Structure formats: C-alpha cells, structure tokens
Amino acid sequence: REHALAWKLKQSPRLGRLWVDPGANAGLRALGTPCPQSLEPRNRFHLERFLEREDVRLVVVGPEALLEQGLVDDLHKPPHRLVFGPSRAGARLEWDKAWCKQLLRAANVPTAEGRTFNHQQLDAALHYVRSRTDPVVVKASGLCAGKGVVVCDTPAQAEAAVRSMLEKRLHGDAGLHVVIEERLRGQEISVLALVDGGTIWMLDACQDHKQVGEGDTGPNTGGMGAYCPTPLATEAVLRTVEREVMVPTVDALRREGIEFRGVLYAGLMLTHGGPKVLEFNTRFGDPETQALMMRWKGDLLDALWRTAAGTLDGADIAFTEGSSCCVVVCAEGYPGTPRTGDVIEGIGLAEASAGASERVVCFQAGTRASEGGGVVTAGGRVLAVTATAPDLQRARDAATNAAGHIRFPGAFLRRDIGMRVLRAPATA
Ligand code: AMP
Ligand code: GLY
C-alpha cells in the first residue's frame, strides 16, 4: 500500500522531496529518502522538529496503527503542514469495533446484528453463542492486522474463538472486548471514499480476497489480492452505499464532535437485503490501494492535500478505463509466522511480462534491501504484483502470469483473484 501511494505521489508535478518511513520496505525506500526520525509515539518531539526543519508540507499516513497512536493529531499544523488521515478520534471507527457497532446502530446504518462483551463477561458471551442457532462471527474489537476475525460454522468454533480472545488473551488488549454478530452471506466489496469533513468522494469499488486459500478456503489474511472496479458495485449499489452508509456515518461522527478527514473504507457484504457493513477501516486498503493507484488518473498529491485541507470539492479525481488486478505473493507460513530472509528474484521479469495493452508493477510490502543490493523477504505479504488491462480477465491473467515469475523459497499466491465474478455473472 505505502509503495503504491508513493509511486503515485512521485508522478505529481507538485511533489518536491519525498521522505519515507525509516522502516520502509525496499520498494518504498527506492522512491524517497528515509526519514531519520522514528515514528514511535515517544519520538514525536524530534519528528516534529525534523518536519519543521525540512519544511515538510504534507504527511500521508498509511497504516492504521499510527492513526490509533494519534500521529495525525500530533503533526497536523494547518495551514502550513497538513496530515492526510483521520484524528485518533476519527480512526476509532477502525480501532474500536465495539464502539463502531454502536455508532452504526444509532445512525441506522445497515450492518450485521450482534452484541458486544468484555473480558469480565466471558460467561455471558459463551451463553450467547450457545443460544444462537445461526452461524456467528467473533471479532476482537481492537486492531489485529486482519487476523482478529473468526468466521464460525458451529457454536463450538464460536465458543473456542470467544475463549481464545476473552480468556487466553490471544490478541492481548485488542481482544478484551469482542463483537459477536450474525454471519452474513453474499459477495464482499470494498468501497473507499475520500472524506474532507464534509464532501464525500467515492472511489471505484474493489473486491478483496481475504482467505488464504484458493476457492476462499482457510483462515483470513490481511488480503491476498484485489481487483478494481468490481462489476458487483453497480451504479445502484454505489448510490445506496453512499446514501445509507457513507453519509449517515460521517454525520454520526460529526454529532459526536468528530470531523472525519481521510479515507473512509467500508467493507460491505452484498446481502439479499442490500449492502451491509462488515467493518470500517479509516485508511487505504491493502491490497485495494495497489489496484486503485494503477488506475488513478489525476494528481494524487493534490487529492490528498485537498482532503486534509477540507477543499475536496474542487479535486480532479478520475480512473482510467479498463481493470486492474493485484495478486499478493506471500511467504511460507503466512498468515502465521512467515519465513523471512530469502532472496527475491524475478521482479524485473515480472514487470517486463506485460503485453501490449497491459502494464505490470510489482509493489513491495514485506521486503528489505540486502547488503548485496538485492531484495529479500521480510514479512508475510511480500509483493503485490499488480496489472492493468482493458478488462478484468486480461488484468487477472497478466497479474497472475507476472506473479509466476517471482521466485523465492516457499513463495505462494492465489491464482483465482477476480474469479468469483469471472466465473459467475455479475448479478450472482
Ligand atoms: P473485518 O475485519 O471485520 O472486515 O472481517 C474480516 C473478514 O471476515 C471480512 O472481510 C469478511 O470476509 C469476514 N466477516 C466479517 N464479518 C462478517 C460477517 N458478519 N459475516 C460474514 N463474514 C464476515
Ligand atoms: N484489504 C483489507 C484491509 O486493508 O484491511
């Protein structure tokens, strides 16, 4: 995600100098100068002095953990220096699912029906899952890098999930509260919008693939691949999402005294009863962003600046025709503990494999530069191989084919990104 954002920011005629996170992966580091100050909360004083000295005018925050830590609150100094991203209070939609659920319910935003329990209510939570006859989903309320959600088939699984969070503290403090909700059925889409406090600008919708295995099997991950746009998000669906989800959520936040600025990302299930919210994220999706950036037409820097400044109304945001598809190449062990330190080969070959009407870019995630000048694996999701083409089938083929050129021991990927809609008609 961060590599893709930086790749697009680099294309802006307004970009002066680009600084990147000191802990950035090899791809991101190659695009800018590593900031010499750590982003740790305890280093904010020095980080701010550094931003002042270098006259940094815009800070773009990628990951949710920094939002929860209040990085935006600390660094946003309008009009001179703006930070793209919500305040800690706005990001609460993502870092406190229990609170989010309450807010959605109060605002009548369609979402799965459910209840919240804390660690002192273990027995009540267990009683609740045993008493439900329909399958449920158990969610840790806090941030868990996409791994805090257990989609259950049986009450026994739900009970085990509740115990793992409330009793065994599998997710630490992030699991001290759990949300237990009805399991929804349908196709899932990701709708991201830029929000500047007032104006809501809906971006082209994507479909992510959360489960680790082909055919949607195995545990959930942070995302194994995405494509954009998805034909599931028809005009009618997008209008409904804007009217019933985005607008009432931004309004509900405002009633709480929170002016939301940044990306509002709704994870939605398209149910028989219409789109329902599975979760909100308050930052760009990963890997949705890689698919979005490859089709982004205008000046991203201008769009992000305007979002942070509250002047999104005059932005020039558009997407190229055709489709993009992102295939994530993972390291052995993911979504558990991945194997790391292996040399990655084939990035050049993958990018050169694009056909005449295609383009392929290998965005990096879990990588680092090795001493010998190469790139080695350093995380579970290693590369996001992303292609654009005139249609989804060709984008999927180009990305999957390109990803096949990537070599490191234990590398794996899903070859069925986009296949849910390619196999079935879009109305399924
Ligand atoms: P979340 O982090 O809340 O989006 O959950 C991660 C994934 O779990 C989602 O992308 C869905 O695939 C699945 N999920 C979450 N909530 C539900 C639900 N109520 N019904 C069915 N699947 C769900
Ligand atoms: N693609 C899922 C996420 O960014 O949370």
Short mmCIF file of C-alpha atoms and ligand atoms in Angstrom, two decimals:
data_model
loop_
_atom_site.label_atom_id
_atom_site.label_comp_id
_atom_site.label_asym_id
_atom_site.label_seq_id
_atom_site.Cartn_x
_atom_site.Cartn_y
_atom_site.Cartn_z
CA ARG A 1 0.00 0.00 0.00
CA GLU A 2 2.63 2.51 1.01
CA HIS A 3 4.79 1.70 -2.00
CA ALA A 4 1.80 2.17 -4.32
CA LEU A 5 0.86 5.50 -2.70
CA ALA A 6 4.43 6.76 -3.00
CA TRP A 7 4.67 5.52 -6.60
CA LYS A 8 1.62 7.63 -7.47
CA LEU A 9 2.73 10.64 -5.41
CA LYS A 10 6.03 10.60 -7.32
CA GLN A 11 4.09 11.30 -10.51
CA SER A 12 2.75 14.58 -9.14
CA PRO A 13 4.19 17.74 -10.69
CA ARG A 14 3.76 19.36 -7.27
CA LEU A 15 6.00 16.94 -5.41
CA GLY A 16 9.17 18.49 -4.04
CA ARG A 17 11.08 15.99 -1.98
CA LEU A 18 9.70 12.67 -0.80
CA TRP A 19 10.67 11.33 2.62
CA VAL A 20 9.66 7.83 3.57
CA ASP A 21 9.17 5.87 6.80
CA PRO A 22 12.58 4.86 8.21
CA GLY A 23 11.30 1.30 8.49
CA ALA A 24 10.05 1.25 4.89
CA ASN A 25 10.40 -1.74 2.61
CA ALA A 26 12.96 -1.80 -0.19
CA GLY A 27 10.49 -0.63 -2.85
CA LEU A 28 9.37 2.41 -0.91
CA ARG A 29 12.91 3.31 0.12
CA ALA A 30 13.95 3.35 -3.50
CA LEU A 31 11.42 6.14 -4.17
CA GLY A 32 12.45 8.57 -1.44
CA THR A 33 14.83 9.42 1.35
CA PRO A 34 14.30 7.56 4.62
CA CYS A 35 13.23 10.00 7.33
CA PRO A 36 15.97 9.94 10.01
CA GLN A 37 13.42 10.18 12.84
CA SER A 38 11.43 7.24 14.10
CA LEU A 39 7.62 7.41 14.02
CA GLU A 40 7.36 5.95 17.53
CA PRO A 41 4.98 7.91 19.80
CA ARG A 42 7.83 8.69 22.21
CA ASN A 43 9.83 10.39 19.43
CA ARG A 44 7.18 12.93 18.37
CA PHE A 45 9.12 15.96 19.57
CA HIS A 46 12.13 15.16 17.39
CA LEU A 47 10.00 14.06 14.48
CA GLU A 48 8.18 17.38 14.53
CA ARG A 49 11.41 19.37 14.71
CA PHE A 50 12.62 17.42 11.70
CA LEU A 51 9.43 18.12 9.70
CA GLU A 52 9.76 21.80 10.54
CA ARG A 53 13.40 21.97 9.56
CA GLU A 54 12.80 20.25 6.23
CA ASP A 55 9.65 22.27 5.62
CA VAL A 56 7.55 19.16 5.05
CA ARG A 57 4.10 20.35 3.95
CA LEU A 58 2.12 17.11 3.72
CA VAL A 59 2.35 13.89 5.71
CA VAL A 60 0.47 10.88 4.32
CA VAL A 61 -0.26 8.17 6.86
CA GLY A 62 -0.64 4.62 5.52
CA PRO A 63 -1.20 2.14 8.35
CA GLU A 64 -3.92 2.10 11.00
CA ALA A 65 -1.60 1.64 13.98
CA LEU A 66 -0.17 5.14 13.51
CA LEU A 67 -3.69 6.58 13.38
CA GLU A 68 -4.60 4.87 16.63
CA GLN A 69 -1.44 6.30 18.19
CA GLY A 70 -2.63 9.81 17.30
CA LEU A 71 0.10 10.65 14.78
CA VAL A 72 -2.31 12.87 12.86
CA ASP A 73 -3.32 14.84 15.96
CA ASP A 74 0.35 15.41 16.78
CA LEU A 75 1.60 16.50 13.36
CA HIS A 76 -1.33 18.31 11.69
CA LYS A 77 -0.48 22.05 11.84
CA PRO A 78 -2.66 23.83 9.28
CA PRO A 79 -2.32 25.79 7.15
CA HIS A 80 1.40 25.15 6.83
CA ARG A 81 1.63 21.43 7.39
CA LEU A 82 -1.26 19.08 6.73
CA VAL A 83 -1.57 15.42 7.57
CA PHE A 84 -3.66 13.14 5.43
CA GLY A 85 -5.62 10.79 7.66
CA PRO A 86 -8.19 10.98 10.46
CA SER A 87 -7.52 12.03 14.03
CA ARG A 88 -7.32 9.31 16.66
CA ALA A 89 -10.99 10.03 17.41
CA GLY A 90 -11.97 9.52 13.75
CA ALA A 91 -9.85 6.37 13.43
CA ARG A 92 -11.80 4.89 16.35
CA LEU A 93 -14.21 3.51 13.76
CA GLU A 94 -11.42 1.05 12.98
CA TRP A 95 -9.57 0.57 16.27
CA ASP A 96 -12.71 0.03 18.35
CA LYS A 97 -15.15 -2.22 16.54
CA ALA A 98 -17.47 -2.31 19.55
CA TRP A 99 -17.78 1.48 19.52
CA CYS A 100 -18.20 1.48 15.74
CA LYS A 101 -21.01 -1.02 16.01
CA GLN A 102 -22.82 1.17 18.50
CA LEU A 103 -22.41 4.23 16.31
CA LEU A 104 -23.74 2.37 13.25
CA ARG A 105 -26.72 1.10 15.16
CA ALA A 106 -27.57 4.57 16.48
CA ALA A 107 -27.30 6.00 12.96
CA ASN A 108 -29.36 3.21 11.40
CA VAL A 109 -26.56 2.14 9.09
CA PRO A 110 -27.22 -1.39 7.82
CA THR A 111 -24.84 -3.85 9.49
CA ALA A 112 -24.83 -7.39 10.89
CA GLU A 113 -26.89 -7.70 14.05
CA GLY A 114 -24.84 -8.59 17.11
CA ARG A 115 -23.67 -7.90 20.65
CA THR A 116 -20.54 -6.79 22.45
CA PHE A 117 -18.93 -8.42 25.50
CA ASN A 118 -15.88 -7.54 27.60
CA HIS A 119 -13.40 -9.84 29.35
CA GLN A 120 -15.46 -9.81 32.53
CA GLN A 121 -18.45 -11.13 30.64
CA LEU A 122 -16.98 -14.41 29.44
CA ASP A 123 -19.88 -16.49 30.73
CA ALA A 124 -22.47 -14.21 29.17
CA ALA A 125 -20.60 -14.33 25.86
CA LEU A 126 -20.43 -18.12 25.96
CA HIS A 127 -24.10 -18.33 26.84
CA TYR A 128 -24.89 -16.02 23.93
CA VAL A 129 -23.02 -18.09 21.33
CA ARG A 130 -24.54 -21.33 22.65
CA SER A 131 -28.02 -19.87 22.44
CA ARG A 132 -27.65 -18.78 18.82
CA THR A 133 -28.88 -21.23 16.25
CA ASP A 134 -27.43 -19.42 13.26
CA PRO A 135 -23.67 -19.22 12.50
CA VAL A 136 -21.85 -16.27 14.04
CA VAL A 137 -18.66 -14.27 13.55
CA VAL A 138 -16.44 -13.44 16.53
CA LYS A 139 -14.31 -10.29 16.34
CA ALA A 140 -11.68 -8.82 18.58
CA SER A 141 -12.62 -5.18 18.98
CA GLY A 142 -9.13 -3.73 18.54
CA LEU A 143 -6.53 -3.73 15.77
CA CYS A 144 -5.27 -7.20 14.78
CA ALA A 145 -3.85 -6.75 11.25
CA GLY A 146 -6.83 -8.51 9.67
CA LYS A 147 -6.44 -11.57 11.91
CA GLY A 148 -8.88 -10.75 14.70
CA VAL A 149 -11.99 -12.10 12.99
CA VAL A 150 -13.16 -15.71 13.22
CA VAL A 151 -15.96 -16.70 10.85
CA CYS A 152 -17.59 -19.70 12.54
CA ASP A 153 -19.63 -22.61 11.19
CA THR A 154 -20.54 -24.15 14.53
CA PRO A 155 -21.25 -22.99 18.11
CA ALA A 156 -18.18 -24.97 19.23
CA GLN A 157 -15.95 -22.90 16.95
CA ALA A 158 -17.56 -19.73 18.22
CA GLU A 159 -17.00 -20.82 21.80
CA ALA A 160 -13.34 -21.55 21.09
CA ALA A 161 -12.94 -18.15 19.43
CA VAL A 162 -14.55 -16.36 22.37
CA ARG A 163 -12.31 -18.22 24.84
CA SER A 164 -9.18 -17.54 22.80
CA MET A 165 -9.88 -13.80 22.94
CA LEU A 166 -11.51 -13.14 26.32
CA GLU A 167 -9.83 -15.90 28.34
CA LYS A 168 -6.50 -16.71 26.68
CA ARG A 169 -5.95 -13.13 25.51
CA LEU A 170 -4.77 -14.25 22.08
CA HIS A 171 -4.86 -10.68 20.80
CA GLY A 172 -3.83 -9.01 24.06
CA ASP A 173 -5.68 -5.80 24.84
CA ALA A 174 -7.14 -5.69 21.32
CA GLY A 175 -9.29 -8.69 22.29
CA LEU A 176 -10.51 -7.51 25.69
CA HIS A 177 -13.79 -6.66 24.03
CA VAL A 178 -15.38 -8.87 21.40
CA VAL A 179 -18.19 -8.31 18.96
CA ILE A 180 -20.29 -11.39 18.21
CA GLU A 181 -22.52 -10.93 15.22
CA GLU A 182 -24.64 -12.81 12.71
CA ARG A 183 -22.75 -14.33 9.82
CA LEU A 184 -23.83 -12.61 6.63
CA ARG A 185 -23.85 -14.30 3.23
CA GLY A 186 -23.10 -12.78 -0.11
CA GLN A 187 -20.30 -11.19 -2.10
CA GLU A 188 -17.98 -8.82 -0.35
CA ILE A 189 -16.82 -5.48 -1.75
CA SER A 190 -14.59 -2.68 -0.51
CA VAL A 191 -15.85 0.84 -1.06
CA LEU A 192 -13.34 3.56 -0.29
CA ALA A 193 -14.17 7.24 -0.20
CA LEU A 194 -12.12 10.34 0.41
CA VAL A 195 -13.80 12.46 3.07
CA ASP A 196 -12.70 16.02 3.89
CA GLY A 197 -15.03 16.59 6.81
CA GLY A 198 -17.97 17.45 4.55
CA THR A 199 -17.50 16.28 0.97
CA ILE A 200 -17.51 12.53 0.33
CA TRP A 201 -15.78 11.41 -2.86
CA MET A 202 -16.49 7.77 -3.69
CA LEU A 203 -13.62 5.93 -5.40
CA ASP A 204 -14.08 2.99 -7.76
CA ALA A 205 -15.09 -0.09 -5.78
CA CYS A 206 -12.78 -3.06 -5.33
CA GLN A 207 -13.10 -6.68 -4.30
CA ASP A 208 -10.54 -8.08 -1.89
CA HIS A 209 -9.86 -11.79 -1.28
CA LYS A 210 -9.39 -12.31 2.43
CA GLN A 211 -8.95 -16.04 2.80
CA VAL A 212 -5.53 -17.55 2.31
CA GLY A 213 -6.56 -20.44 0.04
CA GLU A 214 -7.92 -20.64 -3.48
CA GLY A 215 -11.69 -21.03 -3.64
CA ASP A 216 -11.94 -18.92 -0.46
CA THR A 217 -10.65 -21.55 1.95
CA GLY A 218 -8.53 -21.38 5.09
CA PRO A 219 -8.02 -18.60 7.60
CA ASN A 220 -8.42 -14.89 6.92
CA THR A 221 -5.41 -12.79 6.00
CA GLY A 222 -4.87 -9.07 5.51
CA GLY A 223 -5.81 -9.63 1.83
CA MET A 224 -4.47 -11.99 -0.84
CA GLY A 225 -5.43 -9.95 -3.89
CA ALA A 226 -7.89 -7.40 -5.18
CA TYR A 227 -9.25 -6.06 -8.41
CA CYS A 228 -10.89 -2.82 -9.44
CA PRO A 229 -13.53 -1.88 -10.48
CA THR A 230 -15.83 -4.68 -9.45
CA PRO A 231 -18.97 -5.20 -11.56
CA LEU A 232 -20.77 -6.09 -8.31
CA ALA A 233 -20.74 -2.39 -7.41
CA THR A 234 -23.33 -1.22 -9.89
CA GLU A 235 -24.42 2.42 -10.01
CA ALA A 236 -27.42 1.46 -7.88
CA VAL A 237 -25.25 -0.29 -5.27
CA LEU A 238 -22.85 2.65 -5.07
CA ARG A 239 -25.70 5.11 -4.69
CA THR A 240 -27.17 3.01 -1.87
CA VAL A 241 -23.78 2.76 -0.15
CA GLU A 242 -23.27 6.49 -0.36
CA ARG A 243 -26.76 7.31 0.91
CA GLU A 244 -27.21 4.60 3.55
CA VAL A 245 -23.65 4.04 4.74
CA MET A 246 -21.19 6.84 4.00
CA VAL A 247 -23.35 9.91 4.56
CA PRO A 248 -25.02 8.74 7.81
CA THR A 249 -21.66 7.55 9.21
CA VAL A 250 -19.93 10.88 8.55
CA ASP A 251 -22.96 12.65 10.03
CA ALA A 252 -22.98 10.40 13.10
CA LEU A 253 -19.29 11.14 13.65
CA ARG A 254 -19.99 14.84 13.38
CA ARG A 255 -22.69 14.53 16.04
CA GLU A 256 -20.00 13.01 18.27
CA GLY A 257 -17.89 16.10 17.61
CA ILE A 258 -15.58 14.32 15.18
CA GLU A 259 -14.81 15.85 11.81
CA PHE A 260 -13.59 12.94 9.72
CA ARG A 261 -10.84 13.62 7.19
CA GLY A 262 -9.09 10.87 5.29
CA VAL A 263 -10.16 7.61 3.72
CA LEU A 264 -13.37 6.03 4.88
CA TYR A 265 -13.25 2.41 3.81
CA ALA A 266 -16.44 0.38 4.12
CA GLY A 267 -16.09 -3.40 3.95
CA LEU A 268 -19.54 -4.46 2.78
CA MET A 269 -21.47 -7.66 2.26
CA LEU A 270 -23.95 -7.53 -0.61
CA THR A 271 -26.79 -9.46 1.01
CA HIS A 272 -30.29 -10.18 -0.25
CA GLY A 273 -31.37 -7.33 1.99
CA GLY A 274 -28.91 -4.88 0.41
CA PRO A 275 -25.35 -3.87 1.28
CA LYS A 276 -24.43 -4.26 4.96
CA VAL A 277 -21.30 -3.03 6.73
CA LEU A 278 -18.87 -5.73 7.89
CA GLU A 279 -16.31 -3.25 9.13
CA PHE A 280 -14.95 0.22 8.69
CA ASN A 281 -11.32 0.99 8.10
CA THR A 282 -10.07 4.54 8.24
CA ARG A 283 -7.14 4.33 5.82
CA PHE A 284 -6.39 3.00 2.37
CA GLY A 285 -6.95 -0.75 1.99
CA ASP A 286 -4.14 -3.15 1.35
CA PRO A 287 -4.15 -4.56 -1.39
CA GLU A 288 -7.07 -2.46 -2.72
CA THR A 289 -4.78 0.57 -2.93
CA GLN A 290 -2.37 -1.15 -5.28
CA ALA A 291 -5.27 -1.84 -7.68
CA LEU A 292 -6.65 1.70 -7.24
CA MET A 293 -3.34 3.53 -7.75
CA MET A 294 -2.67 1.74 -11.04
CA ARG A 295 -5.89 3.25 -12.43
CA TRP A 296 -5.65 6.66 -10.71
CA LYS A 297 -5.64 9.35 -13.37
CA GLY A 298 -5.25 12.72 -11.68
CA ASP A 299 -2.76 14.19 -9.24
CA LEU A 300 -2.87 12.08 -6.06
CA LEU A 301 -0.88 14.67 -4.13
CA ASP A 302 -3.50 17.30 -4.92
CA ALA A 303 -6.36 14.97 -3.93
CA LEU A 304 -4.77 14.05 -0.59
CA TRP A 305 -3.85 17.67 0.15
CA ARG A 306 -7.40 18.77 -0.57
CA THR A 307 -8.82 16.02 1.62
CA ALA A 308 -6.64 17.14 4.53
CA ALA A 309 -7.40 20.82 3.85
CA GLY A 310 -11.17 20.39 3.58
CA THR A 311 -11.30 21.51 -0.07
CA LEU A 312 -12.03 18.20 -1.77
CA ASP A 313 -14.89 19.77 -3.70
CA GLY A 314 -12.61 21.10 -6.44
CA ALA A 315 -10.49 17.96 -6.82
CA ASP A 316 -9.81 16.28 -10.12
CA ILE A 317 -10.17 12.57 -9.41
CA ALA A 318 -10.77 10.00 -12.13
CA PHE A 319 -9.81 6.46 -13.00
CA THR A 320 -8.55 5.07 -16.28
CA GLU A 321 -10.79 2.78 -18.33
CA GLY A 322 -10.24 -0.95 -18.03
CA SER A 323 -9.42 -3.01 -14.96
CA SER A 324 -6.62 -3.61 -12.55
CA CYS A 325 -5.82 -6.74 -10.61
CA CYS A 326 -3.38 -7.25 -7.76
CA VAL A 327 -2.02 -10.66 -6.80
CA VAL A 328 -0.15 -10.89 -3.49
CA VAL A 329 2.89 -13.16 -3.38
CA CYS A 330 3.28 -14.47 0.18
CA ALA A 331 6.00 -16.14 2.18
CA GLU A 332 5.66 -19.68 3.53
CA GLY A 333 3.89 -19.70 6.88
CA TYR A 334 1.64 -16.68 6.26
CA PRO A 335 -0.85 -15.78 7.82
CA GLY A 336 1.04 -17.42 10.70
CA THR A 337 4.70 -16.60 11.27
CA PRO A 338 6.30 -16.24 7.84
CA ARG A 339 9.70 -17.48 6.79
CA THR A 340 11.94 -14.44 6.06
CA GLY A 341 15.39 -13.55 4.74
CA ASP A 342 15.09 -15.25 1.35
CA VAL A 343 16.42 -13.58 -1.78
CA ILE A 344 13.63 -12.50 -4.16
CA GLU A 345 14.22 -12.95 -7.86
CA GLY A 346 12.19 -12.14 -10.94
CA ILE A 347 10.81 -8.66 -10.19
CA GLY A 348 12.22 -7.27 -13.46
CA LEU A 349 10.98 -10.27 -15.42
CA ALA A 350 7.52 -9.94 -13.90
CA GLU A 351 7.23 -6.28 -14.84
CA ALA A 352 8.55 -6.95 -18.34
CA SER A 353 6.00 -9.71 -18.91
CA ALA A 354 3.14 -7.26 -19.59
CA GLY A 355 1.54 -7.46 -23.03
CA ALA A 356 0.99 -4.51 -25.39
CA SER A 357 -2.19 -3.17 -23.77
CA GLU A 358 -1.09 -4.11 -20.26
CA ARG A 359 1.10 -2.75 -17.53
CA VAL A 360 2.60 -4.60 -14.58
CA VAL A 361 4.13 -3.10 -11.43
CA CYS A 362 5.48 -5.13 -8.51
CA PHE A 363 4.68 -3.18 -5.37
CA GLN A 364 6.67 -4.26 -2.36
CA ALA A 365 5.41 -4.94 1.14
CA GLY A 366 7.35 -7.44 3.28
CA THR A 367 10.76 -6.82 1.73
CA ARG A 368 14.06 -5.22 2.65
CA ALA A 369 17.19 -4.37 0.75
CA SER A 370 20.01 -6.86 1.30
CA GLU A 371 23.62 -5.84 1.70
CA GLY A 372 24.47 -7.18 -1.74
CA GLY A 373 21.98 -4.78 -3.36
CA GLY A 374 19.24 -7.35 -3.84
CA VAL A 375 15.86 -7.61 -2.17
CA VAL A 376 14.98 -10.22 0.47
CA THR A 377 11.73 -11.27 2.11
CA ALA A 378 10.89 -9.61 5.42
CA GLY A 379 7.19 -10.30 6.03
CA GLY A 380 4.18 -12.43 5.18
CA ARG A 381 2.78 -10.48 2.27
CA VAL A 382 5.92 -9.90 0.23
CA LEU A 383 4.95 -8.42 -3.13
CA ALA A 384 1.72 -7.11 -4.63
CA VAL A 385 2.04 -7.84 -8.34
CA THR A 386 -0.45 -5.52 -9.99
CA ALA A 387 -1.56 -5.32 -13.61
CA THR A 388 -3.83 -3.11 -15.66
CA ALA A 389 -5.50 -4.29 -18.87
CA PRO A 390 -8.58 -3.46 -20.95
CA ASP A 391 -10.73 -5.91 -18.96
CA LEU A 392 -10.68 -7.93 -15.75
CA GLN A 393 -9.93 -11.27 -17.38
CA ARG A 394 -6.81 -9.89 -19.03
CA ALA A 395 -5.77 -7.97 -15.91
CA ARG A 396 -6.12 -11.13 -13.84
CA ASP A 397 -4.18 -13.18 -16.38
CA ALA A 398 -1.42 -10.57 -16.65
CA ALA A 399 -1.03 -10.22 -12.86
CA THR A 400 -1.11 -13.96 -12.23
CA ASN A 401 1.33 -14.66 -15.04
CA ALA A 402 3.68 -11.90 -13.85
CA ALA A 403 3.50 -13.16 -10.26
CA GLY A 404 4.62 -16.55 -11.56
CA HIS A 405 8.00 -15.00 -12.43
CA ILE A 406 8.67 -14.15 -8.77
CA ARG A 407 10.98 -16.67 -7.17
CA PHE A 408 11.90 -17.29 -3.55
CA PRO A 409 11.67 -20.47 -1.47
CA GLY A 410 8.14 -21.14 -0.26
CA ALA A 411 6.50 -18.33 -2.28
CA PHE A 412 2.78 -18.82 -2.82
CA LEU A 413 -0.16 -16.89 -4.25
CA ARG A 414 -3.82 -17.28 -5.14
CA ARG A 415 -4.43 -17.81 -8.83
CA ASP A 416 -8.15 -17.11 -8.56
CA ILE A 417 -8.20 -13.37 -7.82
CA GLY A 418 -11.26 -11.98 -9.61
CA MET A 419 -12.60 -15.43 -10.44
CA ARG A 420 -15.74 -15.05 -8.31
CA VAL A 421 -17.11 -12.62 -10.88
CA LEU A 422 -15.31 -14.01 -13.92
CA ARG A 423 -16.85 -17.42 -13.33
CA ALA A 424 -20.30 -16.21 -12.37
CA PRO A 425 -22.36 -13.46 -13.97
CA ALA A 426 -22.02 -10.11 -12.22
CA THR A 427 -25.56 -10.33 -10.92
CA ALA A 428 -24.87 -13.53 -8.93
P1 AMP B 1 -13.44 -7.48 9.18
O1 AMP B 1 -12.02 -7.27 9.60
O2 AMP B 1 -14.45 -7.13 10.20
O3 AMP B 1 -13.74 -6.98 7.79
O4 AMP B 1 -13.54 -9.05 8.95
C1 AMP B 1 -12.66 -9.72 8.11
C2 AMP B 1 -13.42 -10.60 7.20
O5 AMP B 1 -14.23 -11.51 7.93
C3 AMP B 1 -14.37 -9.87 6.29
O6 AMP B 1 -13.73 -9.34 5.19
C4 AMP B 1 -15.34 -10.98 5.95
O7 AMP B 1 -14.80 -11.83 4.95
C5 AMP B 1 -15.43 -11.72 7.22
N1 AMP B 1 -16.57 -11.24 8.02
C6 AMP B 1 -16.56 -10.23 8.92
N2 AMP B 1 -17.78 -10.03 9.44
C7 AMP B 1 -18.59 -10.93 8.87
C8 AMP B 1 -19.98 -11.23 8.99
N3 AMP B 1 -20.78 -10.59 9.83
N4 AMP B 1 -20.48 -12.23 8.22
C9 AMP B 1 -19.67 -12.91 7.37
N5 AMP B 1 -18.36 -12.68 7.21
C10 AMP B 1 -17.81 -11.71 7.95
N1 GLY B 2 -7.77 -5.27 2.42
C1 GLY B 2 -8.22 -5.24 3.75
C2 GLY B 2 -7.67 -4.16 4.56
O1 GLY B 2 -6.95 -3.31 4.09
O2 GLY B 2 -7.97 -4.14 5.73
#
